[in-house]
C-alpha positions as a LaTeX table, in Angstrom:
\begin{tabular}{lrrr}
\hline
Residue & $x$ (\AA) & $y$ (\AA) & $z$ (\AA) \\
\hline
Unk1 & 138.11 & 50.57 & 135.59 \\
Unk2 & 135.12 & 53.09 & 136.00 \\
Unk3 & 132.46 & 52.19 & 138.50 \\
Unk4 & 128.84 & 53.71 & 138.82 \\
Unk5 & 130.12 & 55.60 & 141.94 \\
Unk6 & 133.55 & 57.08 & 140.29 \\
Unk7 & 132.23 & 59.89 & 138.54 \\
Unk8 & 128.55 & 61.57 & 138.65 \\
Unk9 & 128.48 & 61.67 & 134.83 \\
Unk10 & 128.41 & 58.01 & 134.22 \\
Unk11 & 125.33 & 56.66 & 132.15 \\
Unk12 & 124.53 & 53.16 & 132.13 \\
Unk13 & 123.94 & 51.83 & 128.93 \\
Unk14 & 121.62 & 48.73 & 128.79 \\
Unk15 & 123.45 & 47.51 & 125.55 \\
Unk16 & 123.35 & 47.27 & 122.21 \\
Unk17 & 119.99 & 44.14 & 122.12 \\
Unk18 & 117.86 & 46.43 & 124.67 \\
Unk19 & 117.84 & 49.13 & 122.38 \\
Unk20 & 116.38 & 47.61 & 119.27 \\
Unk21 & 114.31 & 45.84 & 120.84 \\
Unk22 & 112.41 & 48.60 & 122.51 \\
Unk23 & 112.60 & 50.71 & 119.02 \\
Unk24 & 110.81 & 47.50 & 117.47 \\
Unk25 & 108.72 & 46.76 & 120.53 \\
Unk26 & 109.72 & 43.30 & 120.19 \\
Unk27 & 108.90 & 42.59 & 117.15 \\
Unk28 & 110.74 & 40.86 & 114.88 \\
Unk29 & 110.22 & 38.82 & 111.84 \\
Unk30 & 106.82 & 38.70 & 111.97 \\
Unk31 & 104.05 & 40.52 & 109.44 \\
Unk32 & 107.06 & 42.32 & 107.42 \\
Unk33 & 107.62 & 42.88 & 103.64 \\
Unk34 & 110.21 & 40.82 & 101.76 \\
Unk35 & 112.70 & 43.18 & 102.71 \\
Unk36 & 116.61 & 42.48 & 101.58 \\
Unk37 & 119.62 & 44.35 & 102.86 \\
Unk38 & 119.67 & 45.77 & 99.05 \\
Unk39 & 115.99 & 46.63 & 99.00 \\
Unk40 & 115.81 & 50.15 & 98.17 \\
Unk41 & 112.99 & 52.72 & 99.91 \\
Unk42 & 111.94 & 55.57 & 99.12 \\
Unk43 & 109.89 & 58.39 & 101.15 \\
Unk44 & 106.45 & 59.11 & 99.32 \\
Unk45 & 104.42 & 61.05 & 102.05 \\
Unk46 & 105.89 & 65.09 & 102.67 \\
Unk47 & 108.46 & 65.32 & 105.71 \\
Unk48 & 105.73 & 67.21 & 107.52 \\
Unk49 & 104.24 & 63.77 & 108.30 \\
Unk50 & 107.48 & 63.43 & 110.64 \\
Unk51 & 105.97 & 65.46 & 113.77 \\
Unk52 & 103.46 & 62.83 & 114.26 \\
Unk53 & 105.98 & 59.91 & 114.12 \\
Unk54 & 108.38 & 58.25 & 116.77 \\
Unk55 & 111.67 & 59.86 & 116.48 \\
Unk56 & 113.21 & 56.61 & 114.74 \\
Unk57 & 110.05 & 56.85 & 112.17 \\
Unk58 & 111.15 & 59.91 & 111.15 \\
Unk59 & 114.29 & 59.83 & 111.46 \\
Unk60 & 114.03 & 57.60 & 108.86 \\
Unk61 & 111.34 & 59.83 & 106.71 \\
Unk62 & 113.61 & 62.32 & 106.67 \\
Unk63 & 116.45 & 60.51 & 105.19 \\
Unk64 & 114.40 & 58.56 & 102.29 \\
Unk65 & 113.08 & 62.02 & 101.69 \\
Unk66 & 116.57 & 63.03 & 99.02 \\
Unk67 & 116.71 & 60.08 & 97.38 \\
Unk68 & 116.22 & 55.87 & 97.90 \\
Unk69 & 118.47 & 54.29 & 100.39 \\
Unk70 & 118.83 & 50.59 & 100.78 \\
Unk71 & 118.18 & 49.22 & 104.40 \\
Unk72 & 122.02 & 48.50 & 104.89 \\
Unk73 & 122.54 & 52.35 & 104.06 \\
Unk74 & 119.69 & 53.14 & 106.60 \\
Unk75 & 121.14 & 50.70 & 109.15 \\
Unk76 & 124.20 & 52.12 & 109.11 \\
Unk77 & 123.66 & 55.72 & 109.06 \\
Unk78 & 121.10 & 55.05 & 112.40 \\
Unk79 & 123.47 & 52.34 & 114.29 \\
Unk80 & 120.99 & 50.27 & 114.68 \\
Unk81 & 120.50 & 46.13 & 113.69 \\
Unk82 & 119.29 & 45.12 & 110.24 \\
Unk83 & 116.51 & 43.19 & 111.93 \\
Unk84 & 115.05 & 46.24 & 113.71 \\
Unk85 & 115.21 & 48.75 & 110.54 \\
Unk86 & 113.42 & 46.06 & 108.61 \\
Unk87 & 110.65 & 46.40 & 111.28 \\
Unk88 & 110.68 & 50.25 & 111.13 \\
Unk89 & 111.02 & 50.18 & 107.35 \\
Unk90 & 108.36 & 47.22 & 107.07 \\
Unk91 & 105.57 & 49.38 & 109.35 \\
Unk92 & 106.63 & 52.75 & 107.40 \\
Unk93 & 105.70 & 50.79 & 103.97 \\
Unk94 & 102.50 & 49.43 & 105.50 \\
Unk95 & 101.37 & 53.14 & 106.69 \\
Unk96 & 101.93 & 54.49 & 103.32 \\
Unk97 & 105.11 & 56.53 & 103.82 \\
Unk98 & 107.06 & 54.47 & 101.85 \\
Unk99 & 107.77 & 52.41 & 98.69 \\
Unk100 & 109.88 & 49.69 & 98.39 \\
Unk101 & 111.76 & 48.13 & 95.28 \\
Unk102 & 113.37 & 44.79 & 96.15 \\
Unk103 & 115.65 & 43.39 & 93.24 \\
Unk104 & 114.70 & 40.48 & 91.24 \\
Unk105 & 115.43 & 37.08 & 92.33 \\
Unk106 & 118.95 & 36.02 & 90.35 \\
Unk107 & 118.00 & 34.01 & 87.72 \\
Unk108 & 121.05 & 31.54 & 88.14 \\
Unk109 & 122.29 & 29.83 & 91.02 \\
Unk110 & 125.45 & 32.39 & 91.20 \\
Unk111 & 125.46 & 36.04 & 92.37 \\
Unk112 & 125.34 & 38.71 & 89.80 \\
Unk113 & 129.00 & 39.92 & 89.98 \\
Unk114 & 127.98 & 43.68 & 89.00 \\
Unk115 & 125.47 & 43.73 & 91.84 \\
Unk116 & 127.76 & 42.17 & 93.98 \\
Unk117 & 130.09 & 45.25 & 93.25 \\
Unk118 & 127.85 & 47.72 & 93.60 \\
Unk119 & 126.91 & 46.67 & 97.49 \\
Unk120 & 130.70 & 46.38 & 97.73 \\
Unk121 & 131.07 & 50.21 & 96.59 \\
Unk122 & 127.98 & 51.35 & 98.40 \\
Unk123 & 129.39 & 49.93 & 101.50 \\
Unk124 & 132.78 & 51.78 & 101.38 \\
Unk125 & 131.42 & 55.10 & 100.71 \\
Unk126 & 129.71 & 54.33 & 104.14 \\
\hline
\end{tabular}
């Protein structure tokens, strides 16, 4: 077992709740945009806007730039908690650098199986 004194080039690391909640500045839940783990976002605003953004901002910019990405794709790719990339995502659609497209609400009370594949794909190409 490593200790803080073992070896100069170990690097504490608060965990993986300190993190997203710093990136959200503890925000969560609050004053965001029906967002769903399928909910597909799109840049809209040039990547040059990403200089003047917090590196997680535009990190994100810069990868709905190519093409939509759901917030599970976006999630993933950054390592960071649903909750917090709904945040990000949430204040990037309320500045205007992104659009959102949520799907429809199922019309029956069971899941569309072809949707339900789809995620399933999208999430093993991960």
């Amino acid at each position: 077992m490593k200790h803080a004194g073992d070896d100069e080039s170990f690097e504490f690391d608060p965990g993986p709740l300190i993190r997203p909640f710093a990136v959200t500045r503890g925000r969560a839940g609050k004053d965001l945009h029906e967002l769903d783990i399928i909910t597909l976002v799109v840049a809209v605003r040039p990547e040059a806007d990403v200089a003047a953004l917090d590196r997680e901002y535009g990190e994100i910019l810069r990868m709905c730039q190519r093409r939509p990405l759901s917030i599970a794709e976006i999630s993933a790719q950054m390592g960071l908690l649903l909750a917090a990339v709904k945040v990000l995502v949430s204040d990037l659609i309320s500045s205007g650098h992104l659009i959102f497209r949520s799907p429809p609400p199922p019309t029956t009370g069971r899941p569309d199986i072809k949707l339900m594949q789809a995620v399933l794909d999208g999430v093993r190409k991960l």
